[in-house]
PDB file of C-alpha atoms and ligand atoms in Angstrom:
ATOM      1  CA  MET N   1    -118.563 142.402  -4.273  1.00  0.00           C
ATOM      2  CA  LYS N   2    -117.437 138.795  -4.164  1.00  0.00           C
ATOM      3  CA  THR N   3    -116.905 136.719  -7.302  1.00  0.00           C
ATOM      4  CA  PRO N   4    -118.828 133.432  -7.427  1.00  0.00           C
ATOM      5  CA  ILE N   5    -116.542 130.415  -7.859  1.00  0.00           C
ATOM      6  CA  GLU N   6    -117.822 126.855  -8.286  1.00  0.00           C
ATOM      7  CA  LEU N   7    -116.853 124.496  -5.478  1.00  0.00           C
ATOM      8  CA  LYS N   8    -117.298 120.747  -5.081  1.00  0.00           C
ATOM      9  CA  ILE N   9    -117.049 119.130  -1.674  1.00  0.00           C
ATOM     10  CA  LEU N  10    -115.017 115.931  -1.928  1.00  0.00           C
ATOM     11  CA  ASP N  11    -114.803 115.157   1.791  1.00  0.00           C
ATOM     12  CA  SER N  12    -118.115 115.151   3.668  1.00  0.00           C
ATOM     13  CA  ARG N  13    -116.433 116.414   6.857  1.00  0.00           C
ATOM     14  CA  LEU N  14    -116.007 119.730   5.062  1.00  0.00           C
ATOM     15  CA  GLY N  15    -119.066 121.902   5.656  1.00  0.00           C
ATOM     16  CA  THR N  16    -120.141 119.705   8.582  1.00  0.00           C
ATOM     17  CA  GLU N  17    -117.410 118.840  11.084  1.00  0.00           C
ATOM     18  CA  PHE N  18    -115.118 121.542   9.663  1.00  0.00           C
ATOM     19  CA  PRO N  19    -116.262 124.857   8.191  1.00  0.00           C
ATOM     20  CA  LEU N  20    -115.798 125.516   4.501  1.00  0.00           C
ATOM     21  CA  PRO N  21    -113.002 127.949   3.639  1.00  0.00           C
ATOM     22  CA  ASP N  22    -114.076 131.540   4.140  1.00  0.00           C
ATOM     23  CA  TYR N  23    -112.587 134.958   4.800  1.00  0.00           C
ATOM     24  CA  ALA N  24    -111.808 135.343   8.505  1.00  0.00           C
ATOM     25  CA  THR N  25    -112.379 139.115   8.446  1.00  0.00           C
ATOM     26  CA  PRO N  26    -114.009 141.458   5.934  1.00  0.00           C
ATOM     27  CA  GLY N  27    -110.567 142.562   4.730  1.00  0.00           C
ATOM     28  CA  SER N  28    -108.938 139.138   4.469  1.00  0.00           C
ATOM     29  CA  ALA N  29    -107.240 138.395   1.160  1.00  0.00           C
ATOM     30  CA  GLY N  30    -106.987 134.666   1.716  1.00  0.00           C
ATOM     31  CA  MET N  31    -109.234 131.915   2.952  1.00  0.00           C
ATOM     32  CA  ASP N  32    -107.665 129.072   4.873  1.00  0.00           C
ATOM     33  CA  LEU N  33    -107.476 125.562   3.460  1.00  0.00           C
ATOM     34  CA  ARG N  34    -107.701 122.550   5.744  1.00  0.00           C
ATOM     35  CA  ALA N  35    -105.647 119.359   5.792  1.00  0.00           C
ATOM     36  CA  MET N  36    -108.365 116.739   5.359  1.00  0.00           C
ATOM     37  CA  VAL N  37    -106.231 113.871   6.586  1.00  0.00           C
ATOM     38  CA  ASP N  38    -107.908 110.845   8.216  1.00  0.00           C
ATOM     39  CA  GLN N  39    -105.542 110.813  11.164  1.00  0.00           C
ATOM     40  CA  PRO N  40    -102.879 113.117  12.571  1.00  0.00           C
ATOM     41  CA  LEU N  41    -100.023 113.472  10.130  1.00  0.00           C
ATOM     42  CA  ILE N  42     -96.496 113.612  11.502  1.00  0.00           C
ATOM     43  CA  LEU N  43     -94.176 115.542   9.228  1.00  0.00           C
ATOM     44  CA  GLU N  44     -90.584 114.691  10.017  1.00  0.00           C
ATOM     45  CA  PRO N  45     -87.888 117.341   9.504  1.00  0.00           C
ATOM     46  CA  GLY N  46     -87.461 117.879   5.776  1.00  0.00           C
ATOM     47  CA  GLN N  47     -90.501 115.736   4.874  1.00  0.00           C
ATOM     48  CA  THR N  48     -92.982 116.816   2.202  1.00  0.00           C
ATOM     49  CA  GLU N  49     -96.495 115.369   1.872  1.00  0.00           C
ATOM     50  CA  LEU N  50     -99.242 116.093  -0.625  1.00  0.00           C
ATOM     51  CA  VAL N  51    -102.404 116.640   1.404  1.00  0.00           C
ATOM     52  CA  ALA N  52    -106.000 116.822   0.174  1.00  0.00           C
ATOM     53  CA  THR N  53    -108.075 119.852   1.077  1.00  0.00           C
ATOM     54  CA  GLY N  54    -111.302 117.895   0.580  1.00  0.00           C
ATOM     55  CA  MET N  55    -112.586 120.161  -2.151  1.00  0.00           C
ATOM     56  CA  ALA N  56    -112.285 121.085  -5.806  1.00  0.00           C
ATOM     57  CA  ILE N  57    -112.867 124.426  -7.443  1.00  0.00           C
ATOM     58  CA  HIS N  58    -113.417 125.377 -11.063  1.00  0.00           C
ATOM     59  CA  ILE N  59    -112.498 129.004 -11.577  1.00  0.00           C
ATOM     60  CA  GLY N  60    -113.682 128.893 -15.183  1.00  0.00           C
ATOM     61  CA  ASP N  61    -112.484 132.401 -16.109  1.00  0.00           C
ATOM     62  CA  THR N  62    -109.155 132.928 -17.908  1.00  0.00           C
ATOM     63  CA  GLY N  63    -108.912 136.313 -16.206  1.00  0.00           C
ATOM     64  CA  LEU N  64    -108.576 134.684 -12.785  1.00  0.00           C
ATOM     65  CA  ALA N  65    -106.340 132.164 -11.025  1.00  0.00           C
ATOM     66  CA  ALA N  66    -105.685 131.251  -7.430  1.00  0.00           C
ATOM     67  CA  HIS N  67    -102.505 131.032  -5.398  1.00  0.00           C
ATOM     68  CA  ILE N  68    -101.989 128.674  -2.507  1.00  0.00           C
ATOM     69  CA  LEU N  69     -99.736 130.381   0.005  1.00  0.00           C
ATOM     70  CA  PRO N  70     -98.324 129.394   3.398  1.00  0.00           C
ATOM     71  CA  ARG N  71     -99.932 130.677   6.581  1.00  0.00           C
ATOM     72  CA  SER N  72     -97.485 133.035   8.232  1.00  0.00           C
ATOM     73  CA  GLY N  73     -97.878 131.622  11.743  1.00  0.00           C
ATOM     74  CA  LEU N  74     -97.298 128.027  10.673  1.00  0.00           C
ATOM     75  CA  GLY N  75     -94.506 128.974   8.326  1.00  0.00           C
ATOM     76  CA  HIS N  76     -92.625 131.259  10.693  1.00  0.00           C
ATOM     77  CA  LYS N  77     -93.172 129.518  14.028  1.00  0.00           C
ATOM     78  CA  LYS N  78     -93.358 125.855  13.054  1.00  0.00           C
ATOM     79  CA  GLY N  79     -91.582 125.805   9.701  1.00  0.00           C
ATOM     80  CA  ILE N  80     -94.535 124.345   7.803  1.00  0.00           C
ATOM     81  CA  VAL N  81     -94.460 125.874   4.346  1.00  0.00           C
ATOM     82  CA  LEU N  82     -95.254 124.597   0.859  1.00  0.00           C
ATOM     83  CA  GLY N  83     -93.177 122.073  -1.032  1.00  0.00           C
ATOM     84  CA  ASN N  84     -93.808 124.035  -4.217  1.00  0.00           C
ATOM     85  CA  LEU N  85     -93.341 127.362  -2.363  1.00  0.00           C
ATOM     86  CA  VAL N  86     -96.490 128.715  -4.062  1.00  0.00           C
ATOM     87  CA  GLY N  87     -99.312 126.688  -5.600  1.00  0.00           C
ATOM     88  CA  LEU N  88    -100.869 128.024  -8.772  1.00  0.00           C
ATOM     89  CA  ILE N  89    -104.428 126.961  -9.553  1.00  0.00           C
ATOM     90  CA  ASP N  90    -105.292 127.295 -13.232  1.00  0.00           C
ATOM     91  CA  SER N  91    -108.711 128.561 -14.200  1.00  0.00           C
ATOM     92  CA  ASP N  92    -109.462 125.316 -16.063  1.00  0.00           C
ATOM     93  CA  TYR N  93    -108.347 122.954 -13.266  1.00  0.00           C
ATOM     94  CA  GLN N  94    -111.173 120.833 -11.913  1.00  0.00           C
ATOM     95  CA  GLY N  95    -109.306 118.244  -9.875  1.00  0.00           C
ATOM     96  CA  PRO N  96    -108.920 118.007  -6.122  1.00  0.00           C
ATOM     97  CA  LEU N  97    -107.239 121.007  -4.569  1.00  0.00           C
ATOM     98  CA  MET N  98    -104.036 119.705  -3.012  1.00  0.00           C
ATOM     99  CA  VAL N  99    -101.523 121.289  -0.672  1.00  0.00           C
ATOM    100  CA  SER N 100     -97.876 120.241  -0.621  1.00  0.00           C
ATOM    101  CA  LEU N 101     -96.811 120.533   3.019  1.00  0.00           C
ATOM    102  CA  TRP N 102     -93.088 120.797   3.715  1.00  0.00           C
ATOM    103  CA  ASN N 103     -91.605 120.720   7.162  1.00  0.00           C
ATOM    104  CA  ARG N 104     -88.551 122.903   6.681  1.00  0.00           C
ATOM    105  CA  SER N 105     -87.792 122.846  10.450  1.00  0.00           C
ATOM    106  CA  ASN N 106     -85.502 120.585  12.460  1.00  0.00           C
ATOM    107  CA  THR N 107     -88.298 119.071  14.535  1.00  0.00           C
ATOM    108  CA  ALA N 108     -91.250 116.823  13.726  1.00  0.00           C
ATOM    109  CA  VAL N 109     -94.578 118.652  13.424  1.00  0.00           C
ATOM    110  CA  GLU N 110     -98.023 117.082  13.841  1.00  0.00           C
ATOM    111  CA  ILE N 111    -100.832 118.187  11.556  1.00  0.00           C
ATOM    112  CA  GLU N 112    -104.323 117.502  12.904  1.00  0.00           C
ATOM    113  CA  PRO N 113    -107.267 116.442  10.722  1.00  0.00           C
ATOM    114  CA  GLY N 114    -109.059 119.607   9.621  1.00  0.00           C
ATOM    115  CA  GLU N 115    -106.178 121.882  10.619  1.00  0.00           C
ATOM    116  CA  ARG N 116    -105.883 125.082   8.606  1.00  0.00           C
ATOM    117  CA  VAL N 117    -102.559 124.677   6.861  1.00  0.00           C
ATOM    118  CA  ALA N 118    -102.443 127.085   3.905  1.00  0.00           C
ATOM    119  CA  GLN N 119    -104.443 129.843   2.310  1.00  0.00           C
ATOM    120  CA  LEU N 120    -106.110 130.382  -1.034  1.00  0.00           C
ATOM    121  CA  VAL N 121    -105.915 133.788  -2.706  1.00  0.00           C
ATOM    122  CA  PHE N 122    -107.718 134.575  -5.959  1.00  0.00           C
ATOM    123  CA  VAL N 123    -105.783 136.811  -8.307  1.00  0.00           C
ATOM    124  CA  PRO N 124    -106.443 138.533 -11.628  1.00  0.00           C
ATOM    125  CA  VAL N 125    -104.512 137.167 -14.596  1.00  0.00           C
ATOM    126  CA  VAL N 126    -103.587 138.636 -17.947  1.00  0.00           C
ATOM    127  CA  GLN N 127    -102.798 136.125 -20.672  1.00  0.00           C
ATOM    128  CA  ALA N 128    -100.090 137.467 -22.963  1.00  0.00           C
ATOM    129  CA  ALA N 129     -99.703 137.032 -26.692  1.00  0.00           C
ATOM    130  CA  PHE N 130     -96.014 137.433 -27.587  1.00  0.00           C
ATOM    131  CA  THR N 131     -95.199 139.784 -30.453  1.00  0.00           C
ATOM    132  CA  GLN N 132     -91.684 138.921 -31.603  1.00  0.00           C
ATOM    133  CA  VAL N 133     -89.287 141.837 -32.246  1.00  0.00           C
ATOM    134  CA  ASP N 134     -85.550 142.168 -33.024  1.00  0.00           C
ATOM    135  CA  GLU N 135     -84.979 145.235 -30.836  1.00  0.00           C
ATOM    136  CA  PHE N 136     -86.862 146.760 -27.917  1.00  0.00           C
ATOM    137  CA  ASP N 137     -87.468 150.495 -27.568  1.00  0.00           C
ATOM    138  CA  SER N 138     -84.882 151.757 -25.064  1.00  0.00           C
ATOM    139  CA  SER N 139     -85.857 151.938 -21.400  1.00  0.00           C
ATOM    140  CA  GLU N 140     -84.227 153.564 -18.378  1.00  0.00           C
ATOM    141  CA  ARG N 141     -83.218 150.167 -16.934  1.00  0.00           C
ATOM    142  CA  GLY N 142     -82.159 148.531 -20.145  1.00  0.00           C
ATOM    143  CA  GLU N 143     -80.633 145.112 -19.423  1.00  0.00           C
ATOM    144  CA  GLY N 144     -79.598 145.923 -15.842  1.00  0.00           C
ATOM    145  CA  GLY N 145     -81.003 143.588 -13.232  1.00  0.00           C
ATOM    146  CA  PHE N 146     -80.158 141.222 -10.393  1.00  0.00           C
ATOM    147  CA  GLY N 147     -78.998 143.945  -8.014  1.00  0.00           C
ATOM    148  CA  HIS N 148     -77.923 146.399 -10.710  1.00  0.00           C
ATOM    149  CA  SER N 149     -79.531 149.310  -8.841  1.00  0.00           C
ATOM    150  CA  GLY N 150     -77.652 148.582  -5.585  1.00  0.00           C
ATOM    151  CA  THR N 151     -79.005 148.177  -2.046  1.00  0.00           C
ATOM    152  CA  LYS N 152     -79.225 151.726  -0.669  1.00  0.00           C
TER     153      LYS N 152
HETATM  154  O1  LIG B   1    -100.358 123.544  -4.832  1.00  0.00           O
HETATM  155  C1  LIG B   1    -100.986 123.171  -5.828  1.00  0.00           C
HETATM  156  C2  LIG B   1    -100.525 123.426  -7.142  1.00  0.00           C
HETATM  157  C3  LIG B   1    -101.266 122.960  -8.197  1.00  0.00           C
HETATM  158  N1  LIG B   1    -102.442 122.296  -8.000  1.00  0.00           N
HETATM  159  C4  LIG B   1    -103.240 121.865  -9.142  1.00  0.00           C
HETATM  160  C5  LIG B   1    -103.981 123.042  -9.774  1.00  0.00           C
HETATM  161  C6  LIG B   1    -103.163 123.388 -10.974  1.00  0.00           C
HETATM  162  O2  LIG B   1    -103.969 123.976 -11.977  1.00  0.00           O
HETATM  163  C7  LIG B   1    -102.607 122.031 -11.370  1.00  0.00           C
HETATM  164  C8  LIG B   1    -101.332 122.105 -12.141  1.00  0.00           C
HETATM  165  O3  LIG B   1    -100.414 122.849 -11.407  1.00  0.00           O
HETATM  166  P1  LIG B   1     -99.049 123.342 -12.079  1.00  0.00           P
HETATM  167  O4  LIG B   1     -99.298 123.819 -13.464  1.00  0.00           O
HETATM  168  O5  LIG B   1     -98.397 124.267 -11.126  1.00  0.00           O
HETATM  169  O6  LIG B   1     -98.224 121.972 -12.061  1.00  0.00           O
HETATM  170  P2  LIG B   1     -97.435 121.236 -13.218  1.00  0.00           P
HETATM  171  O7  LIG B   1     -96.394 120.460 -12.546  1.00  0.00           O
HETATM  172  O8  LIG B   1     -97.034 122.208 -14.303  1.00  0.00           O
HETATM  173  O9  LIG B   1     -98.559 120.226 -13.730  1.00  0.00           O
HETATM  174  P3  LIG B   1     -99.381 120.238 -15.113  1.00  0.00           P
HETATM  175  O10 LIG B   1     -98.465 119.612 -16.104  1.00  0.00           O
HETATM  176  O11 LIG B   1    -100.592 119.408 -14.801  1.00  0.00           O
HETATM  177  O12 LIG B   1     -99.726 121.658 -15.449  1.00  0.00           O
HETATM  178  O13 LIG B   1    -102.386 121.340 -10.133  1.00  0.00           O
HETATM  179  C9  LIG B   1    -102.900 122.061  -6.714  1.00  0.00           C
HETATM  180  O14 LIG B   1    -103.957 121.473  -6.494  1.00  0.00           O
HETATM  181  N2  LIG B   1    -102.166 122.518  -5.672  1.00  0.00           N
HETATM  182 MG1  LIG B   2     -98.513 123.395 -15.377  1.00  0.00          MG
END
């Protein structure tokens, strides 16, 4: 069953000229977000631009958040990934949903108006309340980390 999430359309081309974000297949985890630019956007090598998606969402549930992730095709083939690597959408955020597009390639890339440039994935969240202690109960790993367990 799908979870209802409030959405505001901020760009009238969304839902008319360009479809609203939706799951491409029944098993999709993400729905694609579009670059609602007015004209084609040229991203020079190394350039980062904050691009509007033409919509806002209000998740309104502290047990949920959303991630904005790159699309694998764009990221792998064209080098268009996210300037913040991953976008985190807080459950109380009501502003315009923005995507930071970073051209990490060595060639200029053109982004068309309405192009699907990233994807939105809703995720469950647990908010923690820290309980301060002086010592932890021992664990098998202890303080080992950062490659402590080797590579094979
Ligand atoms: O790719 C992104 C990342 C964030 N946001 C929005 C939703 C998020 O809830 C808010 C704040 O994001 P974050 O907490 O990651 O940024 P910050 O730099 O810590 O800003 P703030 O001080 O507003 O929390 O910005 C986006 O629209 N797109
Ligand atoms: Mg923050």
